[in-house]
Coordinates of C-alpha atoms in Angstrom, one line a residue:
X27 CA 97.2 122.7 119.5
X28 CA 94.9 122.1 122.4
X29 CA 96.5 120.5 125.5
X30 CA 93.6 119.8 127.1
X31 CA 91.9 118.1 124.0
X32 CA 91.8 114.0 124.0
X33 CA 94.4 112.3 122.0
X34 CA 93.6 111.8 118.5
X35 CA 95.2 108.3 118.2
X36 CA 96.6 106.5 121.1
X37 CA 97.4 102.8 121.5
X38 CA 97.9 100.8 124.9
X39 CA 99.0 98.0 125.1
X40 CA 99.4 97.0 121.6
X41 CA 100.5 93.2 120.4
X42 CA 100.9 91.2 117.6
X43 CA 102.7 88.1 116.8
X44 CA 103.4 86.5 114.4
X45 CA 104.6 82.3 113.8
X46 CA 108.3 82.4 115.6
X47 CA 108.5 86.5 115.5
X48 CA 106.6 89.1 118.3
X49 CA 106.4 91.7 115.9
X50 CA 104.6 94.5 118.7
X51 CA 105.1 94.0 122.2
X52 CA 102.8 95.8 124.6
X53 CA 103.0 99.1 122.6
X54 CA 101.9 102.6 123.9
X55 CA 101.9 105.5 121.3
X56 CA 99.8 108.9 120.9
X57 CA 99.7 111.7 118.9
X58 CA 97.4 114.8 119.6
X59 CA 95.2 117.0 117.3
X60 CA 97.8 118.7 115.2
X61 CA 101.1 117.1 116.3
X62 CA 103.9 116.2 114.5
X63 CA 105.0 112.8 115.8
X64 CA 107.5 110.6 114.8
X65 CA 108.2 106.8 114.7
X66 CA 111.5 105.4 114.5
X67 CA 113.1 102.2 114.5
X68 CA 115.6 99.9 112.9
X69 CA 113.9 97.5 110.1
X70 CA 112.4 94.8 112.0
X71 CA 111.7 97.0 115.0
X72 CA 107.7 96.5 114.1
X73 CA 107.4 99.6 112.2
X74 CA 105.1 98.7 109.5
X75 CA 103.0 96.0 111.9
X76 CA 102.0 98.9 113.8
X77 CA 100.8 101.1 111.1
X78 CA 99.1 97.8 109.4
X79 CA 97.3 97.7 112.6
X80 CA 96.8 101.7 112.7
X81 CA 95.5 101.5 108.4
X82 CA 93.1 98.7 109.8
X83 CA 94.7 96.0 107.5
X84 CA 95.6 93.9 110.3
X85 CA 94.0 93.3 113.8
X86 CA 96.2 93.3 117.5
X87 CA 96.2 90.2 119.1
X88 CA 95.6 92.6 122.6
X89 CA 95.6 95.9 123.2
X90 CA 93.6 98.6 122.5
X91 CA 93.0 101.5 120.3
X92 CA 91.6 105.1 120.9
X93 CA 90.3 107.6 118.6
X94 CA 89.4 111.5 119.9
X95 CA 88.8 109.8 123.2
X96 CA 87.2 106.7 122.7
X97 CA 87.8 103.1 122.3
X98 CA 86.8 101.7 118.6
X99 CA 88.5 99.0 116.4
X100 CA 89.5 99.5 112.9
X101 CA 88.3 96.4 111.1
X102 CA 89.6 97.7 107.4
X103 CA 91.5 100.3 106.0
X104 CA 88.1 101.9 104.7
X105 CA 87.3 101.9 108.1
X106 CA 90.2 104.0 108.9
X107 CA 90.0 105.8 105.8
X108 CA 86.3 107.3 107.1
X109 CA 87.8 107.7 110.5
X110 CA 89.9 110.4 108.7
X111 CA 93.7 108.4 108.2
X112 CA 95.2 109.0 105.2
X113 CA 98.4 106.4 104.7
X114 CA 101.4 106.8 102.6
X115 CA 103.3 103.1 102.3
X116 CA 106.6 102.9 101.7
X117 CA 105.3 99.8 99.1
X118 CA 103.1 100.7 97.1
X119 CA 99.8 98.7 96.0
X120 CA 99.3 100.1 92.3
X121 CA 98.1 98.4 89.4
X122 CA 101.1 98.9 87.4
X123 CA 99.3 98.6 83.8
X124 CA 96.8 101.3 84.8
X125 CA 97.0 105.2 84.6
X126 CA 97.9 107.5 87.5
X127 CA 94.7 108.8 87.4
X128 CA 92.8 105.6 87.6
X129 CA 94.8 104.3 90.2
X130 CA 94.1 107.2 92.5
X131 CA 90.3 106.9 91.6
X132 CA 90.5 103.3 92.6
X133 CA 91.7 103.8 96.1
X134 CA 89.1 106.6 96.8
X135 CA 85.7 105.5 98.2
X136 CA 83.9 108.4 97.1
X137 CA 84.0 108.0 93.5
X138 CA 84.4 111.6 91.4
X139 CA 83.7 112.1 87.9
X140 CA 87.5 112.1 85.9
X141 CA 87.1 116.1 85.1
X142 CA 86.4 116.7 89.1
X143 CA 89.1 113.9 90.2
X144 CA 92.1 115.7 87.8
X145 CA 90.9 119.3 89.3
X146 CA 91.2 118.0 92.6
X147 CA 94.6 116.0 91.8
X148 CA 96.0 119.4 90.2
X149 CA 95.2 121.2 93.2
X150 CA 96.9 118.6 95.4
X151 CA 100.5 118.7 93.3
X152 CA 100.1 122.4 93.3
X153 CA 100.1 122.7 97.0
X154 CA 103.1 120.1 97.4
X155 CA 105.1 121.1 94.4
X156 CA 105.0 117.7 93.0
X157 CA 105.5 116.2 89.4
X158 CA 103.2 114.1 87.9
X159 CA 101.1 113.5 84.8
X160 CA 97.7 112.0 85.7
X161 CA 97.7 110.1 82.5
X162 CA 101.0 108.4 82.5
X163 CA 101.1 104.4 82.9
X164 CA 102.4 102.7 86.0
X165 CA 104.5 100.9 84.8
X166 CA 106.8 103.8 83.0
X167 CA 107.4 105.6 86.7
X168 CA 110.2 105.0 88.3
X169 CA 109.7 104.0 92.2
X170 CA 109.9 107.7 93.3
X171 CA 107.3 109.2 90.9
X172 CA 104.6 106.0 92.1
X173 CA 105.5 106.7 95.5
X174 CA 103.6 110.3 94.8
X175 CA 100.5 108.3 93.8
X176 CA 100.3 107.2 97.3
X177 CA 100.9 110.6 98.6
X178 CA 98.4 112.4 96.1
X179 CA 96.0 109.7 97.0
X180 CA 95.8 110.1 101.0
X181 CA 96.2 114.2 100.9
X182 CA 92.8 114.3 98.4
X183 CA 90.8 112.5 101.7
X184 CA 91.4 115.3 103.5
X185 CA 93.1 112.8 106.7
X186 CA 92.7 113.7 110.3
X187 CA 95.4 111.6 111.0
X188 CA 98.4 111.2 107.8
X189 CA 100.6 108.4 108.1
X190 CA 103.6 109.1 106.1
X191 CA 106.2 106.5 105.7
X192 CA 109.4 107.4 104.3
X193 CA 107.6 110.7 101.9
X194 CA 111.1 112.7 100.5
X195 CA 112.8 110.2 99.4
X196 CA 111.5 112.1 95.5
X197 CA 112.1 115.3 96.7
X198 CA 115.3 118.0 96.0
X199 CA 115.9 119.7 99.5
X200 CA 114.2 122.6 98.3
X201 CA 110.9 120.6 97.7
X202 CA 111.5 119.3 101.1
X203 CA 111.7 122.1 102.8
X204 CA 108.3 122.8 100.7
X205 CA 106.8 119.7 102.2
X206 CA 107.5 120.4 105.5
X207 CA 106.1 123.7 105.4
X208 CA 102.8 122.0 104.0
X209 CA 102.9 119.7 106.8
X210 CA 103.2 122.3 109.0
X211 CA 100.3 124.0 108.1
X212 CA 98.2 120.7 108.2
X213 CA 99.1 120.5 111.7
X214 CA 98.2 124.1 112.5
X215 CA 94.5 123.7 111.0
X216 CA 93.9 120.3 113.7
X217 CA 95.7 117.8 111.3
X218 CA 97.9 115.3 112.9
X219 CA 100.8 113.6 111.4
X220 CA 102.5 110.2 111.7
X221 CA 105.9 110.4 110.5
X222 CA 108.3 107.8 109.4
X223 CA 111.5 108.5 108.0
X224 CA 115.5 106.6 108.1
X225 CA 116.3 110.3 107.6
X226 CA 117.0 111.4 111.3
X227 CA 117.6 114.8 110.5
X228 CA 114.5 115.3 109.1
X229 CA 112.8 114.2 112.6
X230 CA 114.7 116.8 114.4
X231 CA 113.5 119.8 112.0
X232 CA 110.1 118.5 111.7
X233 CA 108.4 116.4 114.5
X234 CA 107.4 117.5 117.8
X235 CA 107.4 113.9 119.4
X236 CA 109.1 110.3 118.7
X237 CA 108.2 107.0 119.6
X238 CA 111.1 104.5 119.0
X239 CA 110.5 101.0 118.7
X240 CA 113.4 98.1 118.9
X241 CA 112.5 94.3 118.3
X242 CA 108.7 95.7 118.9
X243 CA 108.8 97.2 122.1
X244 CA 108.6 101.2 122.7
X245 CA 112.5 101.7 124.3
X246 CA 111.9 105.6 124.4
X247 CA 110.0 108.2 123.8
X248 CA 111.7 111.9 123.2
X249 CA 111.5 115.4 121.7
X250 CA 113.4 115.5 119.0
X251 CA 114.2 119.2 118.9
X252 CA 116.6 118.2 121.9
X253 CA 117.8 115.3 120.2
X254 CA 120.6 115.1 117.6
X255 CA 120.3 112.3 114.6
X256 CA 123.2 110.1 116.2
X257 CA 121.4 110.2 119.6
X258 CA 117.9 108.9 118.3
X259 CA 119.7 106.6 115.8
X260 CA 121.7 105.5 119.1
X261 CA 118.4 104.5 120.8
X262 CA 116.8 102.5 117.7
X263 CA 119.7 100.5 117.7
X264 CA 121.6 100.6 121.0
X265 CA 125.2 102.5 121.6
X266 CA 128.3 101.8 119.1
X267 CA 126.8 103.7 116.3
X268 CA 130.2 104.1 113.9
X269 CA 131.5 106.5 112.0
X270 CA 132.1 106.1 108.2
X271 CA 135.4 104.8 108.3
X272 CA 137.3 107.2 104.8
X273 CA 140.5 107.8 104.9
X274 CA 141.1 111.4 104.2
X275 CA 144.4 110.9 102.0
X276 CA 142.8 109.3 99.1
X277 CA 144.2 108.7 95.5
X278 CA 143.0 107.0 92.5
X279 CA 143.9 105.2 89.7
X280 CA 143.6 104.6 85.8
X281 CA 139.9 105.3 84.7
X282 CA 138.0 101.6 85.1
X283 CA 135.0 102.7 83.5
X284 CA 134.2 105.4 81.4
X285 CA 131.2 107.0 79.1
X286 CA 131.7 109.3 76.4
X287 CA 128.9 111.2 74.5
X288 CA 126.3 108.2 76.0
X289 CA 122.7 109.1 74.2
X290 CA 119.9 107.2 74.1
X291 CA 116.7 107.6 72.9
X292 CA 113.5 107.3 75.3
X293 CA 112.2 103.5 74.7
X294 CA 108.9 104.3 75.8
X295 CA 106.7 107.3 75.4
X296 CA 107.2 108.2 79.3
X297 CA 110.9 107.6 79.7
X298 CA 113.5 110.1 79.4
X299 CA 116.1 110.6 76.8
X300 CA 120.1 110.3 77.9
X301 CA 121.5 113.0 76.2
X302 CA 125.4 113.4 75.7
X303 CA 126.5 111.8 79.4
X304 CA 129.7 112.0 79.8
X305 CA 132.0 110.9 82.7
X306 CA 134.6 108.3 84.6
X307 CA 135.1 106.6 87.4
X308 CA 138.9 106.0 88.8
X309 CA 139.9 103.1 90.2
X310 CA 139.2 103.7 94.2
X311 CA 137.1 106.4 93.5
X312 CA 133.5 106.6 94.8
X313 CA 131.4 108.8 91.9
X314 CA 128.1 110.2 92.8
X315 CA 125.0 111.1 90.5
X316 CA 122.4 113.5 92.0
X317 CA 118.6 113.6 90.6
X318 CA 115.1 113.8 91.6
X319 CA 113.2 110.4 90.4
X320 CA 112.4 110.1 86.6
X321 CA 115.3 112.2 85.3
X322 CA 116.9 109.3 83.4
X323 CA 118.4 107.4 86.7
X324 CA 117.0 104.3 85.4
X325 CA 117.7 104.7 81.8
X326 CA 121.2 105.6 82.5
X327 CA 121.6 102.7 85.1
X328 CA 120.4 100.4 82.2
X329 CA 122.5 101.4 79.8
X330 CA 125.7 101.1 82.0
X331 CA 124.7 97.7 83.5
X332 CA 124.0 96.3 79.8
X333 CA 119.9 95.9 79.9
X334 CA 120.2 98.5 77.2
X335 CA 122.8 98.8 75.0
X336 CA 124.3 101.8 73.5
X337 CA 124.2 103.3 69.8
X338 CA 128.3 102.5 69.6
X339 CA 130.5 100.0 71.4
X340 CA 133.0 103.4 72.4
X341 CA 129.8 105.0 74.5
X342 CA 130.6 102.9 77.0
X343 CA 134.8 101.9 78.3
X344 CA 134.7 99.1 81.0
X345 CA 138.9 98.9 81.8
X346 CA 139.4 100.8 78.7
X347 CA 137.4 97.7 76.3
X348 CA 134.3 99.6 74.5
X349 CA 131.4 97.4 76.0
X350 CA 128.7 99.3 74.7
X351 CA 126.8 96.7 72.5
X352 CA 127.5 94.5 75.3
X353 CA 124.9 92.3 76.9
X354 CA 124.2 92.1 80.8
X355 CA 126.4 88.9 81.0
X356 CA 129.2 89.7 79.2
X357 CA 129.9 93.0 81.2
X358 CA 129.7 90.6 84.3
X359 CA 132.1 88.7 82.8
X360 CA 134.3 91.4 82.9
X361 CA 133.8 92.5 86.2
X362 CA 131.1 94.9 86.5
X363 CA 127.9 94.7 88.8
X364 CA 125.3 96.8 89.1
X365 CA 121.9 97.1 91.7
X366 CA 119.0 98.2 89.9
X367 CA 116.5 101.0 91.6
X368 CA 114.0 98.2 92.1
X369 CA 115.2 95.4 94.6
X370 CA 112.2 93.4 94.1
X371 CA 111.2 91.2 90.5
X372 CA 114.4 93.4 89.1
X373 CA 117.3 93.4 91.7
X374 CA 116.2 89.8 93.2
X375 CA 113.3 87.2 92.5
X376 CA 110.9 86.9 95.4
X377 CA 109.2 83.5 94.6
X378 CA 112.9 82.2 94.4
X379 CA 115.3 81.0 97.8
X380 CA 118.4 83.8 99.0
X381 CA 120.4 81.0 97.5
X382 CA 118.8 81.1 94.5
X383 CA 119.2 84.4 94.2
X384 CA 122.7 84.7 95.4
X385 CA 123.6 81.5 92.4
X386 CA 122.0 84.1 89.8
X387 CA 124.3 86.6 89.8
X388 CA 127.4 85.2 91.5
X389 CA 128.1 82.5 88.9
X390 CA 131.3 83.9 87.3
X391 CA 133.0 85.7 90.0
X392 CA 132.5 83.5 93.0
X393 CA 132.9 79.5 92.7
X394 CA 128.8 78.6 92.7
X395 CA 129.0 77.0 89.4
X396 CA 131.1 74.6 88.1
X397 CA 131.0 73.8 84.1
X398 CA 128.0 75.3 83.5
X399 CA 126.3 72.8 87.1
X400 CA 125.2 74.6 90.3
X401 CA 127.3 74.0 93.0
X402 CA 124.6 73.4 95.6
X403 CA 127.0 73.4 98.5
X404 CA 129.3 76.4 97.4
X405 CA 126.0 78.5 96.7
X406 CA 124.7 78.1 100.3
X407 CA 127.8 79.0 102.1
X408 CA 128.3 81.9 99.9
X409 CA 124.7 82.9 101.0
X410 CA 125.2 82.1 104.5
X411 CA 128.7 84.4 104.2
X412 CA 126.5 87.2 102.7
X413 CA 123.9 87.1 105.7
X414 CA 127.1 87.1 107.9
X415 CA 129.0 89.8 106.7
X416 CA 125.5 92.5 106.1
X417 CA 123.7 91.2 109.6
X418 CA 120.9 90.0 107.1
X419 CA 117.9 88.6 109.0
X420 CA 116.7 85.5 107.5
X421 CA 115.7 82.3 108.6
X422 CA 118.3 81.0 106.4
X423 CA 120.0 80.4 103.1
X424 CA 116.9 79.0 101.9
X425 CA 114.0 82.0 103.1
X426 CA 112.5 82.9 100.4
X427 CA 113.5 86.5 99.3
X428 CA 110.4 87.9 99.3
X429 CA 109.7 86.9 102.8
X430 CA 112.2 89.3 103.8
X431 CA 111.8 92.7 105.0
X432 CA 112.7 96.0 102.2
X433 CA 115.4 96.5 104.4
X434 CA 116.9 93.4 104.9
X435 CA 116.7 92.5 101.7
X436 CA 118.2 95.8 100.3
X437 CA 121.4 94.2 102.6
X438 CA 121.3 91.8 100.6
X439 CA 121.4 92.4 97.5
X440 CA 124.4 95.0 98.3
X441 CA 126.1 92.1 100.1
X442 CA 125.1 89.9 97.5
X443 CA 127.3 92.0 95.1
X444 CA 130.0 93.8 96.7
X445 CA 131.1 90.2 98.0
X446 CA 131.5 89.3 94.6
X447 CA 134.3 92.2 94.9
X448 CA 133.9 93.6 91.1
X449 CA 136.0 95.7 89.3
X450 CA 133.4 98.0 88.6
X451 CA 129.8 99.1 91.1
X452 CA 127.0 100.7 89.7
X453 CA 123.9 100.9 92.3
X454 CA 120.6 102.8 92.4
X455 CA 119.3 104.3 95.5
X456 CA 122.0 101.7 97.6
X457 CA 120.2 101.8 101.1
X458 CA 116.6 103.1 100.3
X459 CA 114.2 101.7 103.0
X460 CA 116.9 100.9 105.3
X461 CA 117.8 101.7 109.2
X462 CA 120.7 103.9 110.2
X463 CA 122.6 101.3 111.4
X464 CA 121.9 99.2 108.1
X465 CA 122.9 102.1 106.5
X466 CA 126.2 103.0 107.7
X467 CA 127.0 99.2 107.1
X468 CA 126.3 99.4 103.7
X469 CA 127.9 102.7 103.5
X470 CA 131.2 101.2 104.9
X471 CA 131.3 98.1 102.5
X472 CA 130.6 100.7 99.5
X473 CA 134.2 102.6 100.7
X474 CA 136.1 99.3 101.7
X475 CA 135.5 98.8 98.1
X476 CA 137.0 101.4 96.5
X477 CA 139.5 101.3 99.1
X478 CA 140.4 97.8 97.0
X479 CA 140.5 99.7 94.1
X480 CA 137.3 99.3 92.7
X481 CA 135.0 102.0 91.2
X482 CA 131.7 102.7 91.9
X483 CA 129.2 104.8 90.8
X484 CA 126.3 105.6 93.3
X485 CA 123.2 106.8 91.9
X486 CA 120.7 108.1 94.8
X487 CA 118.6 110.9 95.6
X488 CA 119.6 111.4 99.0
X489 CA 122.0 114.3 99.0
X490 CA 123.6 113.4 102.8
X491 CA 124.4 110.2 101.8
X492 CA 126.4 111.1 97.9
X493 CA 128.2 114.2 99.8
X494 CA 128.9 111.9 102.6
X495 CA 130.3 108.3 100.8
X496 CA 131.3 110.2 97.5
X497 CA 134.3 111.4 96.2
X498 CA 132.7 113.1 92.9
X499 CA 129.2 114.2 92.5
X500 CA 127.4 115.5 89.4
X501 CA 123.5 116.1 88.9
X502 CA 121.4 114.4 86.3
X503 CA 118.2 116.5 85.5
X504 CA 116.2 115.7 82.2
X505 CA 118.6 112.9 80.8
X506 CA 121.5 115.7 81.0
X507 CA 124.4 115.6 83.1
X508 CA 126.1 118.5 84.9
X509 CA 129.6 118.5 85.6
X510 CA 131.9 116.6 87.6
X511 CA 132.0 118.6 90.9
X512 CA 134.4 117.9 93.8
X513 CA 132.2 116.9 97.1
X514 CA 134.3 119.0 99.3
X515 CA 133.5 122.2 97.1
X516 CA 129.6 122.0 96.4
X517 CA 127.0 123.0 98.9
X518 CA 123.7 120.8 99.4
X519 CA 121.6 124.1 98.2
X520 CA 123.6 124.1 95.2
X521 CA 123.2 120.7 94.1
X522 CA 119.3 120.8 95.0
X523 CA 119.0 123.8 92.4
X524 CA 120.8 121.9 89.8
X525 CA 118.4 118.9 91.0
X526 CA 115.3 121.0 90.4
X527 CA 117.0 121.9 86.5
X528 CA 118.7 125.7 87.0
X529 CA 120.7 124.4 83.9
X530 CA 119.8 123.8 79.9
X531 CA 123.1 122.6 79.0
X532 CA 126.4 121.2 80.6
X533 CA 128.6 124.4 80.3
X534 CA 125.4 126.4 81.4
X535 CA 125.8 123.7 84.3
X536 CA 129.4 124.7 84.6
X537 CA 128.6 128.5 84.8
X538 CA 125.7 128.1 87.4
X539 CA 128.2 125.6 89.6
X540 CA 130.7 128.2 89.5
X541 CA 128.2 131.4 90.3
X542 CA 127.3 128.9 93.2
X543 CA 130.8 128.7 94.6
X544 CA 131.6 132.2 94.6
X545 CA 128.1 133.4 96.0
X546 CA 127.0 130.6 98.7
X547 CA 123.2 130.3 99.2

């Protein structure tokens, strides 16, 4: 890196408001040739505005913006894109009945013929050790596998300046580890790198600089090699951070649900196969499942939840009742619940009010229907209780949900459910896109749960959080599950190899678990 080069990016002075919200207030930020830099903040902080106004998709209302030295203005995201920034949303903007391949070729602006553009694709998921088939349609991925488009698609420009926003969240630690190492060595040949992750520990191994942003204004700017996690997550969010609350004595009850044998065949060409699942979940027991993205996490979500239903009623126990040719409403009926991957047009309707929502899915357990009428009344304070108790910010019962942020509507849905207090909690990726404060929130409501002797069964591909909330982990790689392992007695490097699929079979699993134990990595 050369000190005495100009910054490649820097902003002064940087604003934008919006109608009732100052999203960025008077912002500085810069980032030299080949740094590693950081940006942190809660969800809301301005985050996203800031790179919006960075990508060129929106414009500052003041401020200004250098590049290498000089001042320019980045009208549109092609602009930026022949500047030399790549970006990597946390959203993606795919067309979801389209190829991967065509979508990639769609948000290049130098078209290549489809032999050249593959090569060049290939040569990109070589270097970052990432899965994906070129020809596959959108709308068969899971949300981790279409977040590599977006990553494929901004590496093949060749960016000066990469803008990655929340990239690992697909990755086994090993893979990580693997990405961070190709980052490195973009930053080594002049490449910088804008780096956005709710993963703090990630900044401190990686990033040479942080900005941190609360309720749009910069409140610090660190090192984060002489930070810890807790002490940047302290300044996004202000002192108080807690501690998961989980009491160390804990005991569990009669199974309160339980699978036996579950397969399922793929329903589309691109899906994956469930293969002879097996498991339970105790009353008051928090049971994790381990995978990288588009190992059957869906599938197997589906078929718990009742959106697919299994080849025998026995596949699947809820309180010991076979439920397994059971619809989605009936298992509510019962008491279960369960957050899909996808929180929006799956998890909640965006077009439709947080009331609305909440009146979907709460009719049942919580009074917001009365013979078969909406209780228009009950269904609003039930929203408002849900905004309360998860520090949701909305205008209101009636904000639309897709006017929310990922984040704050993530604590929503949770709320949304867990409120309900069901018997039985299935939930995919349960605080993807969301702060560290939102986070341990969520977190604590998940254990306060089970602590009321519900079960729940977290699916998630963040290893931190399953050997941090759960009681139970095993790994699902390839529609296949490993065994039960006790959280205490695994190691992170153990469960990432069984991620990346070490094993063929589940007493292969079994063997390689117990090789793992007795020789540490």
């Amino acid at each position: 890196m050369n000190a005495l080069a100009p910054d490649r990016l820097k902003l002064v002075g940087i604003s934008k408001s919006f109608p009732g919200v100052r999203a960025n207030d008077a912002v500085d930020l810069s980032v030299r040739p080949g740094e590693i830099h950081a940006l942190l903040g809660e969800n809301g902080a301005g985050k996203s505005t800031l790179v919006k106004i960075i990508y060129g998709i929106q414009s500052p209302d003041a401020g200004e913006i250098w590049w290498d030295g000089a001042p320019i203005r980045i009208a549109s995201p092609r602009a930026a894109r022949r500047l030399g920034i790549g970006m990597v949303f946390q959203h993606f903007s795919l067309f979801e009945a389209m190829t991967v391949l065509e979508n990639i070729s769609l948000g290049l602006d130098s078209k290549l013929g489809g032999r050249e553009l593959e090569a060049e694709i290939a040569r990109v998921l070589d270097t970052y050790q990432l899965k994906l088939d070129p020809r596959r349609i959108v709308s068969t991925l899971s949300v981790g596998e279409r977040q590599r488009i977006e990553i494929v698609r901004a590496l093949l420009l060749n960016p000066r300046l990469l803008v990655m926003d929340e990239p690992t969240s697909v990755l086994t630690p090993q893979e990580v580890e693997q990405l961070f190492e190709t980052l490195r060595q973009l930053a080594a040949s002049g490449c910088s790198v804008l780096y956005i992750s709710h993963k703090l520990h990630e900044i401190v191994a990686l990033c040479e600089g942080a900005t941190i942003l609360r309720g749009g204004k910069v409140v610090a700017h660190c090192d984060p090699r002489r930070e810890t996690a807790r002490s940047m997550a302290e300044m996004m969010i202000g002192p108080g951070l807690k501690e998961l609350a989980k009491s160390g004595q804990r005991s569990f009850g009669a199974p309160r649900l339980q699978v036996q044998g579950l397969s399922l065949a793929r329903t589309s060409h691109f899906g994956v196969a469930l293969d002879g699942v097996t498991f339970e979940v105790r009353a008051g027991e928090i049971f994790g499942v381990a995978g990288v993205a588009g190992n059957g996490q869906n599938e197997l979500l589906d078929a718990l939840s009742g959106e697919s239903l299994a080849p025998a009623p026995e596949a699947v126990l809820l309180e010991a009742r076979p439920v397994g040719r059971l619809g989605v409403g009936r298992r509510r009926a019962l008491g279960l619940r369960a957050v899909p991957e996808e929180r929006n047009g799956h998890a909640a309707i965006g077009e439709f009010s947080l009331t609305e929502n909440a009146t979907l899915t709460g009719r049942g357990r919580v009074r917001v229907a009365r013979l078969a009428l909406v209780d228009a009344a009950e269904s609003a304070r039930y929203t408002r209780e849900v905004i309360a108790a998860f520090d949701v910010k909305a205008t209101g019962p009636e904000a639309p949900a897709g006017a929310l942020s990922g984040g704050n509507l993530q604590k929503f849905i949770m709320g949304r459910e867990i409120l309900q207090h069901p018997s039985v909690l299935v939930v995919c990726q349960p605080t993807w896109g969301v702060d560290a404060g939102a986070a341990a929130a969520i977190h604590q409501a998940v254990v306060d749960l089970a602590a009321r002797g519900s079960a729940v069964l977290v699916i998630s591909q963040d290893l931190d959080e399953l050997l941090s909330l759960c009681d139970t982990v095993a790994v699902l790689n390839g529609g296949r599950l490993s065994a039960p392992m006790k959280t205490g007695e695994v190691s992170i490097e153990a469960l990432g190899l069984l991620m990346g699929g070490v094993h063929g079979d589940p007493q292969g699993t079994q063997v390689m678990t117990e090789h793992l134990h007795a020789h540490p990595i």
